[in-house]
Short mmCIF file of C-alpha atoms and ligand atoms in Angstrom, two decimals:
data_model
loop_
_atom_site.label_atom_id
_atom_site.label_comp_id
_atom_site.label_asym_id
_atom_site.label_seq_id
_atom_site.Cartn_x
_atom_site.Cartn_y
_atom_site.Cartn_z
CA UNK A 1 -37.17 -9.02 -14.00
CA UNK A 2 -39.76 -5.99 -13.91
CA UNK A 3 -43.39 -7.07 -13.17
CA UNK A 4 -46.28 -5.28 -14.38
CA UNK A 5 -49.74 -5.52 -12.83
CA UNK A 6 -52.66 -4.56 -14.55
CA UNK A 7 -55.18 -7.23 -13.24
CA UNK A 8 -53.36 -9.84 -11.00
CA UNK A 9 -55.45 -11.00 -8.18
CA UNK A 10 -53.93 -10.06 -5.21
CA UNK A 11 -53.43 -11.68 -1.71
CA UNK A 12 -53.70 -8.69 0.45
CA UNK A 13 -56.45 -6.62 0.56
CA UNK A 14 -54.64 -3.35 0.46
CA UNK A 15 -52.71 -4.48 -2.65
CA UNK A 16 -55.67 -5.24 -4.51
CA UNK A 17 -56.96 -1.96 -3.43
CA UNK A 18 -53.65 -0.35 -4.93
CA UNK A 19 -53.76 -2.63 -8.01
CA UNK A 20 -57.44 -1.93 -8.64
CA UNK A 21 -56.67 2.11 -8.24
CA UNK A 22 -54.28 2.24 -11.32
CA UNK A 23 -56.22 -0.36 -12.71
CA UNK A 24 -58.82 2.03 -13.08
CA UNK A 25 -56.74 4.70 -14.07
CA UNK A 26 -55.57 2.77 -17.03
CA UNK A 27 -51.90 3.17 -15.45
CA UNK A 28 -49.61 0.20 -15.19
CA UNK A 29 -47.92 -0.29 -12.23
CA UNK A 30 -44.29 -2.33 -11.20
CA UNK A 31 -45.02 -5.01 -8.32
CA UNK A 32 -42.42 -3.52 -6.31
CA UNK A 33 -44.24 0.06 -6.60
CA UNK A 34 -47.12 -1.68 -5.34
CA UNK A 35 -45.25 -3.18 -1.96
CA UNK A 36 -43.65 0.28 -1.53
CA UNK A 37 -46.78 1.70 -1.41
CA UNK A 38 -48.66 -0.66 0.88
CA UNK A 39 -45.73 -0.32 3.31
CA UNK A 40 -46.29 3.31 3.63
CA UNK A 41 -49.45 2.92 5.10
CA UNK A 42 -52.87 4.92 3.92
CA UNK A 43 -52.41 2.93 0.91
CA UNK A 44 -55.30 4.86 -1.47
CA UNK A 45 -54.17 8.00 -0.10
CA UNK A 46 -50.60 7.50 -0.92
CA UNK A 47 -51.54 5.82 -4.50
CA UNK A 48 -53.59 8.90 -5.41
CA UNK A 49 -50.83 11.30 -4.38
CA UNK A 50 -48.82 9.37 -6.79
CA UNK A 51 -50.89 9.57 -9.71
CA UNK A 52 -51.86 13.38 -8.69
CA UNK A 53 -48.13 14.04 -9.05
CA UNK A 54 -48.38 13.93 -12.98
CA UNK A 55 -49.45 16.32 -15.44
CA UNK A 56 -50.82 13.35 -18.02
CA UNK A 57 -51.42 10.13 -16.75
CA UNK A 58 -48.49 7.85 -17.00
CA UNK A 59 -48.50 4.57 -18.97
CA UNK A 60 -46.33 3.30 -16.21
CA UNK A 61 -44.91 3.90 -13.15
CA UNK A 62 -42.15 2.36 -11.70
CA UNK A 63 -40.59 2.00 -8.10
CA UNK A 64 -38.32 4.85 -8.08
CA UNK A 65 -41.05 7.36 -9.09
CA UNK A 66 -43.15 6.42 -6.22
CA UNK A 67 -40.28 6.57 -4.08
CA UNK A 68 -39.48 9.92 -5.33
CA UNK A 69 -43.11 11.26 -4.73
CA UNK A 70 -43.91 9.73 -1.83
CA UNK A 71 -40.51 10.33 0.03
CA UNK A 72 -41.32 14.21 -0.90
CA UNK A 73 -39.06 14.42 -3.94
CA UNK A 74 -39.82 15.49 -7.43
CA UNK A 75 -39.96 13.08 -10.74
CA UNK A 76 -36.61 12.45 -12.41
CA UNK A 77 -37.16 10.38 -15.40
CA UNK A 78 -32.78 9.87 -15.55
CA UNK A 79 -30.90 9.89 -12.79
CA UNK A 80 -27.08 9.64 -13.72
CA UNK A 81 -24.71 9.21 -11.12
CA UNK A 82 -23.44 12.25 -9.58
CA UNK A 83 -19.80 13.28 -10.27
CA UNK A 84 -17.49 14.74 -7.40
CA UNK A 85 -17.23 18.25 -7.44
CA UNK A 86 -13.59 19.51 -7.89
CA UNK A 87 -13.83 22.29 -5.50
CA UNK A 88 -16.81 22.63 -2.94
CA UNK A 89 -14.33 24.57 0.15
CA UNK A 90 -17.03 25.20 3.00
CA UNK A 91 -19.78 25.04 0.50
CA UNK A 92 -22.27 21.95 -0.17
CA UNK A 93 -22.20 21.54 -4.05
CA UNK A 94 -22.71 18.50 -6.45
CA UNK A 95 -21.74 18.27 -9.86
CA UNK A 96 -24.63 16.01 -11.19
CA UNK A 97 -24.45 16.28 -14.98
CA UNK A 98 -21.20 18.21 -17.43
CA UNK A 99 -19.70 17.25 -20.59
CA UNK A 100 -16.20 18.13 -18.19
CA UNK A 101 -13.72 15.21 -18.40
CA UNK A 102 -16.38 13.17 -20.64
CA UNK A 103 -16.07 14.33 -24.03
CA UNK A 104 -15.36 11.45 -26.57
CA UNK A 105 -16.47 12.81 -29.98
CA UNK A 106 -14.09 12.65 -32.96
CA UNK A 107 -16.51 14.45 -35.08
CA UNK A 108 -16.98 11.24 -37.36
CA UNK A 109 -20.53 10.84 -39.30
CA UNK A 110 -20.61 7.87 -36.98
CA UNK A 111 -20.52 10.18 -33.83
CA UNK A 112 -23.13 12.72 -35.24
CA UNK A 113 -25.46 9.64 -36.08
CA UNK A 114 -24.73 8.33 -32.11
CA UNK A 115 -25.72 11.71 -30.87
CA UNK A 116 -29.11 11.80 -32.69
CA UNK A 117 -30.03 8.30 -32.01
CA UNK A 118 -29.53 9.19 -28.14
CA UNK A 119 -31.70 12.32 -28.48
CA UNK A 120 -33.95 10.43 -29.94
CA UNK A 121 -34.41 7.90 -27.54
CA UNK A 122 -34.06 9.57 -24.52
CA UNK A 123 -36.86 12.12 -25.45
CA UNK A 124 -39.06 9.11 -26.53
CA UNK A 125 -38.82 7.36 -23.44
CA UNK A 126 -40.48 10.64 -21.98
CA UNK A 127 -43.10 10.68 -24.27
CA UNK A 128 -43.63 6.90 -24.00
CA UNK A 129 -44.76 7.20 -20.54
CA UNK A 130 -47.69 9.98 -21.47
CA UNK A 131 -51.13 8.01 -21.34
CA UNK A 132 -51.67 9.48 -25.45
CA UNK A 133 -48.67 7.49 -26.33
CA UNK A 134 -49.73 3.94 -25.17
CA UNK A 135 -50.47 2.93 -28.32
CA UNK A 136 -47.59 4.17 -30.13
CA UNK A 137 -46.50 2.26 -33.10
CA UNK A 138 -43.23 2.69 -35.72
CA UNK A 139 -43.86 5.23 -38.62
CA UNK A 140 -43.14 2.01 -40.95
CA UNK A 141 -46.32 0.62 -39.57
CA UNK A 142 -48.78 3.85 -38.99
CA UNK A 143 -49.80 4.02 -42.67
CA UNK A 144 -51.43 0.48 -42.80
CA UNK A 145 -53.38 1.43 -39.53
CA UNK A 146 -56.81 2.37 -39.24
CA UNK A 147 -58.55 4.23 -36.46
CA UNK A 148 -56.54 6.61 -34.28
CA UNK A 149 -52.58 5.63 -34.37
CA UNK A 150 -49.86 7.50 -32.29
CA UNK A 151 -46.27 7.98 -33.64
CA UNK A 152 -42.99 9.78 -32.35
CA UNK A 153 -40.67 10.82 -34.48
CA UNK A 154 -37.53 13.54 -35.07
CA UNK A 155 -38.81 16.67 -37.08
CA UNK A 156 -36.67 17.12 -39.94
CA UNK A 157 -38.72 19.83 -41.95
CA UNK A 158 -41.57 22.33 -41.50
CA UNK A 159 -43.51 23.83 -44.33
CA UNK A 160 -45.72 26.20 -43.25
CA UNK A 161 -48.15 27.71 -45.63
CA UNK A 162 -49.72 30.99 -46.18
CA UNK A 163 -53.37 30.04 -45.13
CA UNK A 164 -51.82 28.43 -41.61
CA UNK A 165 -51.48 25.43 -42.58
CA UNK A 166 -48.35 23.27 -41.59
CA UNK A 167 -46.95 19.99 -42.94
CA UNK A 168 -44.23 18.46 -40.52
CA UNK A 169 -41.80 15.83 -42.13
CA UNK A 170 -40.86 13.39 -39.21
CA UNK A 171 -38.92 10.07 -38.90
CA UNK A 172 -38.25 7.47 -36.53
CA UNK A 173 -35.67 4.61 -36.50
CA UNK A 174 -37.88 2.38 -39.07
CA UNK A 175 -39.12 5.27 -41.80
CA UNK A 176 -40.03 8.76 -42.65
CA UNK A 177 -43.65 10.39 -42.70
CA UNK A 178 -45.25 13.62 -43.60
CA UNK A 179 -47.71 15.06 -40.90
CA UNK A 180 -50.64 17.29 -41.90
CA UNK A 181 -51.61 19.62 -38.96
CA UNK A 182 -55.21 21.35 -39.64
CA UNK A 183 -55.16 25.36 -38.56
CA UNK A 184 -57.43 24.25 -35.62
CA UNK A 185 -55.14 21.74 -34.41
CA UNK A 186 -52.31 23.98 -34.69
CA UNK A 187 -51.27 24.30 -30.95
CA UNK A 188 -47.77 23.83 -30.13
CA UNK A 189 -47.41 23.03 -33.82
CA UNK A 190 -46.66 27.03 -34.12
CA UNK A 191 -43.48 26.74 -32.08
CA UNK A 192 -42.21 23.33 -33.19
CA UNK A 193 -38.48 23.57 -34.33
CA UNK A 194 -36.31 21.25 -36.74
CA UNK A 195 -34.65 18.12 -34.55
CA UNK A 196 -37.08 18.37 -31.67
CA UNK A 197 -38.49 14.76 -30.59
CA UNK A 198 -42.83 14.78 -30.76
CA UNK A 199 -45.29 12.58 -30.61
CA UNK A 200 -48.45 12.66 -32.61
CA UNK A 201 -51.57 11.16 -32.52
CA UNK A 202 -54.26 11.06 -35.59
CA UNK A 203 -55.32 9.03 -38.41
CA UNK A 204 -53.46 7.96 -41.71
CA UNK A 205 -55.09 10.01 -44.47
CA UNK A 206 -54.78 9.59 -48.32
CA UNK A 207 -51.56 9.48 -50.02
CA UNK A 208 -49.59 8.26 -47.00
CA UNK A 209 -50.26 11.21 -45.02
CA UNK A 210 -50.54 11.28 -41.54
CA UNK A 211 -53.32 13.79 -40.11
CA UNK A 212 -52.78 15.14 -36.75
CA UNK A 213 -55.08 15.52 -33.81
CA UNK A 214 -52.82 16.68 -31.46
CA UNK A 215 -48.88 17.34 -31.26
CA UNK A 216 -47.39 16.55 -27.91
CA UNK A 217 -44.21 17.71 -26.36
CA UNK A 218 -42.03 15.82 -23.60
CA UNK A 219 -42.71 18.82 -21.41
CA UNK A 220 -42.17 18.83 -17.65
CA UNK A 221 -44.57 17.91 -14.93
CA UNK A 222 -47.17 20.41 -13.98
CA UNK A 223 -46.49 20.10 -9.97
CA UNK A 224 -42.83 20.32 -9.52
CA UNK A 225 -42.16 20.23 -6.21
CA UNK A 226 -39.92 22.78 -4.84
CA UNK A 227 -36.53 21.71 -3.32
CA UNK A 228 -34.81 23.86 -0.61
CA UNK A 229 -31.84 24.09 1.63
CA UNK A 230 -31.82 23.42 5.08
CA UNK A 231 -30.12 26.21 6.10
CA UNK A 232 -29.76 29.80 5.24
CA UNK A 233 -27.81 31.18 2.10
CA UNK A 234 -28.29 33.11 -1.24
CA UNK A 235 -26.84 32.47 -4.41
CA UNK A 236 -26.41 35.23 -6.88
CA UNK A 237 -26.28 35.18 -10.89
CA UNK A 238 -23.79 37.11 -12.54
CA UNK A 239 -23.74 36.69 -16.52
CA UNK A 240 -22.10 38.17 -19.37
CA UNK A 241 -19.53 40.02 -17.19
CA UNK A 242 -17.72 40.75 -20.43
CA UNK A 243 -14.50 42.11 -18.57
CA UNK A 244 -11.91 43.13 -21.04
CA UNK A 245 -14.30 45.39 -23.30
CA UNK A 246 -14.44 49.08 -23.22
CA UNK A 247 -17.56 48.75 -22.62
CA UNK A 248 -17.41 46.86 -19.56
CA UNK A 249 -19.26 48.68 -16.71
CA UNK A 250 -16.57 49.13 -13.89
CA UNK A 251 -18.47 51.49 -11.77
CA UNK A 252 -21.67 49.53 -11.69
CA UNK A 253 -19.48 46.42 -10.78
CA UNK A 254 -17.40 48.01 -8.09
CA UNK A 255 -20.52 49.23 -6.51
CA UNK A 256 -22.03 45.30 -6.73
CA UNK A 257 -18.54 44.34 -5.28
CA UNK A 258 -18.62 46.58 -2.50
CA UNK A 259 -22.37 45.58 -1.78
CA UNK A 260 -21.40 41.81 -1.87
CA UNK A 261 -18.51 42.50 0.43
CA UNK A 262 -21.05 44.23 2.99
CA UNK A 263 -19.86 47.78 2.33
CA UNK A 264 -22.77 49.09 0.68
CA UNK A 265 -26.44 49.01 0.88
CA UNK A 266 -29.25 49.48 3.74
CA UNK A 267 -29.39 47.26 6.95
CA UNK A 268 -31.91 44.57 5.24
CA UNK A 269 -29.57 44.85 1.74
CA UNK A 270 -26.45 44.44 3.99
CA UNK A 271 -28.11 41.32 5.74
CA UNK A 272 -28.70 39.75 2.06
CA UNK A 273 -25.11 40.48 1.16
CA UNK A 274 -23.78 38.84 3.88
CA UNK A 275 -25.89 35.61 3.34
CA UNK A 276 -24.44 35.33 -0.05
CA UNK A 277 -22.73 32.15 -0.18
CA UNK A 278 -22.20 31.41 -3.84
CA UNK A 279 -21.66 33.34 -6.93
CA UNK A 280 -22.99 31.94 -10.43
CA UNK A 281 -21.47 33.02 -13.87
CA UNK A 282 -23.20 31.47 -16.38
CA UNK A 283 -20.76 32.37 -19.36
CA UNK A 284 -18.89 35.28 -21.13
CA UNK A 285 -17.54 35.88 -18.10
CA UNK A 286 -14.30 38.11 -20.38
CA UNK A 287 -15.02 39.77 -23.42
CA UNK A 288 -12.50 37.26 -25.20
CA UNK A 289 -10.75 38.02 -28.53
CA UNK A 290 -11.62 37.07 -32.36
CA UNK A 291 -15.05 36.78 -31.85
CA UNK A 292 -16.47 39.19 -34.37
CA UNK A 293 -14.68 41.22 -36.95
CA UNK A 294 -12.57 44.37 -35.94
CA UNK A 295 -13.05 43.28 -32.37
CA UNK A 296 -9.95 44.92 -31.29
CA UNK A 297 -11.26 48.17 -31.55
CA UNK A 298 -13.71 47.70 -28.81
CA UNK A 299 -10.90 46.04 -26.58
CA UNK A 300 -9.63 47.59 -23.46
CA UNK A 301 -7.38 44.47 -22.49
CA UNK A 302 -6.33 42.45 -25.61
CA UNK A 303 -4.52 39.81 -24.11
CA UNK A 304 -7.17 37.12 -22.81
CA UNK A 305 -5.27 35.57 -20.12
CA UNK A 306 -5.12 39.70 -18.98
CA UNK A 307 -8.55 39.77 -19.47
CA UNK A 308 -9.24 36.39 -16.95
CA UNK A 309 -6.58 38.07 -14.85
CA UNK A 310 -8.64 41.22 -14.27
CA UNK A 311 -11.59 39.33 -13.14
CA UNK A 312 -9.62 37.34 -10.50
CA UNK A 313 -8.25 40.49 -9.28
CA UNK A 314 -12.10 41.72 -8.88
CA UNK A 315 -12.98 38.51 -6.78
CA UNK A 316 -9.79 38.70 -4.49
CA UNK A 317 -11.68 41.25 -2.49
CA UNK A 318 -14.67 38.47 -2.07
CA UNK A 319 -15.55 37.56 1.49
CA UNK A 320 -13.95 33.70 2.03
CA UNK A 321 -17.29 32.15 2.82
CA UNK A 322 -18.13 33.09 -1.21
CA UNK A 323 -17.41 30.45 -3.88
CA UNK A 324 -17.72 31.44 -7.17
CA UNK A 325 -19.04 29.27 -9.89
CA UNK A 326 -17.66 29.68 -13.39
CA UNK A 327 -19.32 28.72 -16.79
CA UNK A 328 -17.68 29.34 -20.27
CA UNK A 329 -19.89 31.15 -23.07
CA UNK A 330 -19.32 31.90 -26.59
CA UNK A 331 -16.75 34.72 -25.89
CA UNK A 332 -14.91 32.46 -23.47
CA UNK A 333 -11.41 30.53 -24.04
CA UNK A 334 -12.97 27.10 -24.46
CA UNK A 335 -14.23 25.35 -27.78
CA UNK A 336 -17.23 26.86 -29.75
CA UNK A 337 -18.99 24.14 -29.98
CA UNK A 338 -21.89 22.87 -27.05
CA UNK A 339 -21.47 21.06 -25.02
CA UNK A 340 -18.53 23.37 -23.49
CA UNK A 341 -15.82 21.76 -20.95
CA UNK A 342 -14.95 23.92 -18.30
CA UNK A 343 -11.58 26.13 -18.45
CA UNK A 344 -8.63 24.15 -18.78
CA UNK A 345 -5.79 24.74 -16.14
CA UNK A 346 -4.61 27.57 -17.75
CA UNK A 347 -7.17 29.45 -16.96
CA UNK A 348 -8.21 28.08 -13.94
CA UNK A 349 -4.47 28.83 -12.29
CA UNK A 350 -5.39 32.56 -13.18
CA UNK A 351 -8.04 31.79 -10.26
CA UNK A 352 -5.76 30.10 -7.79
CA UNK A 353 -6.24 32.69 -4.73
CA UNK A 354 -10.11 32.40 -5.35
CA UNK A 355 -12.43 30.15 -3.98
CA UNK A 356 -13.45 29.05 -7.59
CA UNK A 357 -15.53 26.01 -8.99
CA UNK A 358 -15.37 25.67 -12.93
CA UNK A 359 -18.19 23.83 -14.27
CA UNK A 360 -19.09 23.05 -18.26
CA UNK A 361 -21.75 24.40 -20.70
CA UNK A 362 -24.61 23.27 -19.75
CA UNK A 363 -24.48 22.05 -16.28
CA UNK A 364 -26.75 20.32 -13.93
CA UNK A 365 -25.62 21.29 -10.13
CA UNK A 366 -27.03 20.79 -6.62
CA UNK A 367 -26.41 23.52 -4.63
CA UNK A 368 -27.26 22.78 -0.99
CA UNK A 369 -30.19 20.58 -2.22
CA UNK A 370 -31.40 23.20 -5.17
CA UNK A 371 -30.96 21.66 -8.21
CA UNK A 372 -30.24 23.74 -10.88
CA UNK A 373 -29.14 23.96 -15.04
CA UNK A 374 -26.74 26.32 -16.03
CA UNK A 375 -26.55 27.26 -19.62
CA UNK A 376 -25.25 29.99 -20.97
CA UNK A 377 -28.00 30.11 -23.69
CA UNK A 378 -26.58 30.53 -27.19
CA UNK A 379 -29.49 28.62 -28.79
CA UNK A 380 -31.67 31.51 -27.35
CA UNK A 381 -30.65 33.45 -30.66
CA UNK A 382 -32.17 30.91 -32.67
CA UNK A 383 -35.19 30.07 -31.46
CA UNK A 384 -35.80 33.77 -31.62
CA UNK A 385 -35.17 34.16 -35.02
CA UNK A 386 -37.04 30.92 -36.08
CA UNK A 387 -40.10 31.29 -34.14
CA UNK A 388 -40.13 35.13 -34.09
CA UNK A 389 -39.87 35.29 -30.33
CA UNK A 390 -38.21 38.81 -28.91
CA UNK A 391 -34.92 37.92 -27.45
CA UNK A 392 -35.67 40.43 -24.78
CA UNK A 393 -38.31 37.94 -23.37
CA UNK A 394 -35.76 34.91 -22.99
CA UNK A 395 -37.90 32.96 -20.43
CA UNK A 396 -40.56 32.85 -22.98
CA UNK A 397 -37.79 30.60 -25.36
CA UNK A 398 -37.08 28.99 -22.03
CA UNK A 399 -40.37 27.72 -21.61
CA UNK A 400 -40.12 26.15 -25.25
CA UNK A 401 -36.92 24.59 -24.20
CA UNK A 402 -38.94 22.79 -21.11
CA UNK A 403 -41.61 21.82 -23.31
CA UNK A 404 -38.65 20.39 -25.85
CA UNK A 405 -36.96 19.19 -23.26
CA UNK A 406 -34.12 19.90 -24.89
CA UNK A 407 -31.49 23.36 -24.84
CA UNK A 408 -30.96 23.65 -28.60
CA UNK A 409 -32.53 21.08 -30.87
CA UNK A 410 -31.78 22.57 -34.50
CA UNK A 411 -28.64 21.37 -35.76
CA UNK A 412 -26.89 23.76 -38.53
CA UNK A 413 -28.26 26.76 -36.90
CA UNK A 414 -26.06 29.54 -35.76
CA UNK A 415 -25.18 27.59 -32.28
CA UNK A 416 -22.59 24.54 -33.38
CA UNK A 417 -23.39 21.36 -31.48
CA UNK A 418 -20.43 18.61 -30.76
CA UNK A 419 -21.19 15.20 -32.06
CA UNK A 420 -20.85 13.83 -28.62
CA UNK A 421 -21.98 10.05 -27.92
CA UNK A 422 -24.71 11.32 -25.54
CA UNK A 423 -26.75 14.49 -26.00
CA UNK A 424 -26.07 16.71 -23.25
CA UNK A 425 -28.62 19.38 -24.47
CA UNK A 426 -31.36 16.97 -23.33
CA UNK A 427 -32.97 18.48 -20.26
CA UNK A 428 -33.42 14.91 -18.68
CA UNK A 429 -33.96 16.07 -15.41
CA UNK A 430 -36.52 18.71 -14.08
CA UNK A 431 -34.35 21.67 -12.40
CA UNK A 432 -35.53 23.66 -9.57
CA UNK A 433 -33.54 26.75 -11.19
CA UNK A 434 -33.18 27.12 -15.06
CA UNK A 435 -30.80 29.83 -15.67
CA UNK A 436 -29.16 31.26 -18.53
CA UNK A 437 -27.16 34.58 -20.26
CA UNK A 438 -26.03 35.59 -23.42
CA UNK A 439 -28.96 37.82 -24.52
CA UNK A 440 -28.02 40.45 -22.28
CA UNK A 441 -31.12 41.53 -20.48
CA UNK A 442 -32.76 40.42 -17.04
CA UNK A 443 -35.76 38.15 -16.42
CA UNK A 444 -37.46 36.53 -13.99
CA UNK A 445 -40.52 33.76 -14.36
CA UNK A 446 -41.40 30.70 -13.39
CA UNK A 447 -42.88 28.03 -15.52
CA UNK A 448 -44.41 24.77 -13.97
CA UNK A 449 -42.71 25.20 -10.58
CA UNK A 450 -39.33 25.65 -12.33
CA UNK A 451 -37.65 29.11 -11.14
CA UNK A 452 -36.20 30.80 -14.83
CA UNK A 453 -33.81 33.44 -14.70
CA UNK A 454 -31.66 35.32 -17.47
CA UNK A 455 -28.85 36.89 -15.56
CA UNK A 456 -28.53 40.37 -16.85
CA UNK A 457 -24.81 41.73 -17.97
CA UNK A 458 -21.85 44.06 -17.34
CA UNK A 459 -21.50 45.48 -20.73
CA UNK A 460 -22.90 48.38 -21.73
CA UNK A 461 -24.52 48.71 -25.00
CA UNK A 462 -22.05 47.76 -28.45
CA UNK A 463 -21.79 49.25 -31.38
CA UNK A 464 -23.23 46.10 -32.92
CA UNK A 465 -26.08 46.31 -30.98
CA UNK A 466 -26.65 49.51 -31.53
CA UNK A 467 -26.78 48.75 -35.10
CA UNK A 468 -28.91 45.42 -34.49
CA UNK A 469 -31.14 47.95 -32.35
CA UNK A 470 -30.73 46.09 -29.05
CA UNK A 471 -30.68 47.84 -25.91
CA UNK A 472 -29.64 45.53 -22.89
CA UNK A 473 -30.69 45.82 -19.43
CA UNK A 474 -27.10 45.78 -17.53
CA UNK A 475 -26.09 45.65 -13.78
CA UNK A 476 -28.77 43.71 -12.44
CA UNK A 477 -28.39 40.73 -10.34
CA UNK A 478 -30.88 37.84 -9.63
CA UNK A 479 -30.75 36.57 -6.24
CA UNK A 480 -32.57 33.46 -4.70
CA UNK A 481 -32.59 32.65 -1.30
CA UNK A 482 -31.97 28.93 -1.12
CA UNK A 483 -33.94 28.25 2.00
CA UNK A 484 -37.34 29.17 0.57
CA UNK A 485 -36.62 30.10 -3.46
CA UNK A 486 -37.55 33.03 -3.39
CA UNK A 487 -36.05 35.44 -5.99
CA UNK A 488 -35.51 39.36 -6.14
CA UNK A 489 -33.49 41.58 -8.28
CA UNK A 490 -30.61 43.88 -6.92
CA UNK A 491 -30.01 46.93 -9.31
CA UNK A 492 -26.47 47.94 -9.25
CA UNK A 493 -27.02 50.67 -12.28
CA UNK A 494 -26.26 54.37 -12.21
FE1 FE2 B 501 -22.44 37.79 -23.69
#
């Protein structure tokens, strides 16, 4: 059983000092966590170090949190048991979280209810750690309370008026409520989307309305500590290859293959190429078939297995020390609904001569100790259209995903969600690298220490994109040095 300290007289002087320090900061700390801090020596310095790791003061601190911080690792709120990677020949990859082999949905109403319950509970736990949420109450009790209240709810509706005020409907397991957000308190409310989970501080108003003082998203900690590999090595990201399409950029692709095989580039570029140990392909690795009306007119290879075979041939000339990590997207031969499991054996067998690892979408994996969240990015369009954010700025949307701690909150939009009993789209870990594709552009950015990448494409502008007035940014390769976390970009365009 856990024991919480706020004002228990300490037997030892150091323990008393540590407890008093957290007490002064209105933070509960687990008994075992106090012991751990004392064991490390320099107890007040370490207590401060622990608290400094949080963006907002947490409500309570556990032994696991303290161990991770003082061991020099980042806060990870949920730590699922790592799975064994299926293929890791000569490489150091650990699959941390992936639906592959774990899918258990049948599509019943019960499954959907379980999915949303899981989402709510996991995001509630992230929000509940925040200092502002320490007096959180159920919605059924919120209306009767006087003075400031805190509630946590899932957004079920958003009404934005022309005069800039917003009414947000929320629900928890006990009740529903409508929250009035005055214009001057808008903040993050301007980018709220349905089905995300938020915290609200405010007061009860007339007619059962809650009047918001602030809207709080789960978000990620401010000072993410960078995890790096102990040895030299690079990872390159190649999204949306779309081989099999008439608009696949064969010449630019060949230029890349020559470079990564050490046959092109200046001295410095060849040295980087020699150090590339991993290629990560975040989805749409082939053009696919039957994805949109009249797609057959745009196909160079009409058989989907023929498209995978063409890609496998391209990879045959890669140096043996490179591991290719392949994830499906919405053009690939797996189910459309998220989360998508990795390719089945009929596709895997095609790559039997390639040092390949197949992952689901999304997937958390650790590459030589560097944690990555790899996600094709289907929901980027949903955020873009709902919030009016240009899809050419995917990292702006990826920041909102991290703030929501969810990759695809909106149910019923373009992005289909499978009713798994666990919500794999919840961002329950803070990665070092968060990579997406899907929007066929190239972007590098950072948010609170997380490297954000949108990994280009190898497809020229399609007729559909012309019609939509979208200009892709193809044939660019983001490359990350695993030893120091630095990112750069290689351009293989003509
Ligand atoms: Fe694509």
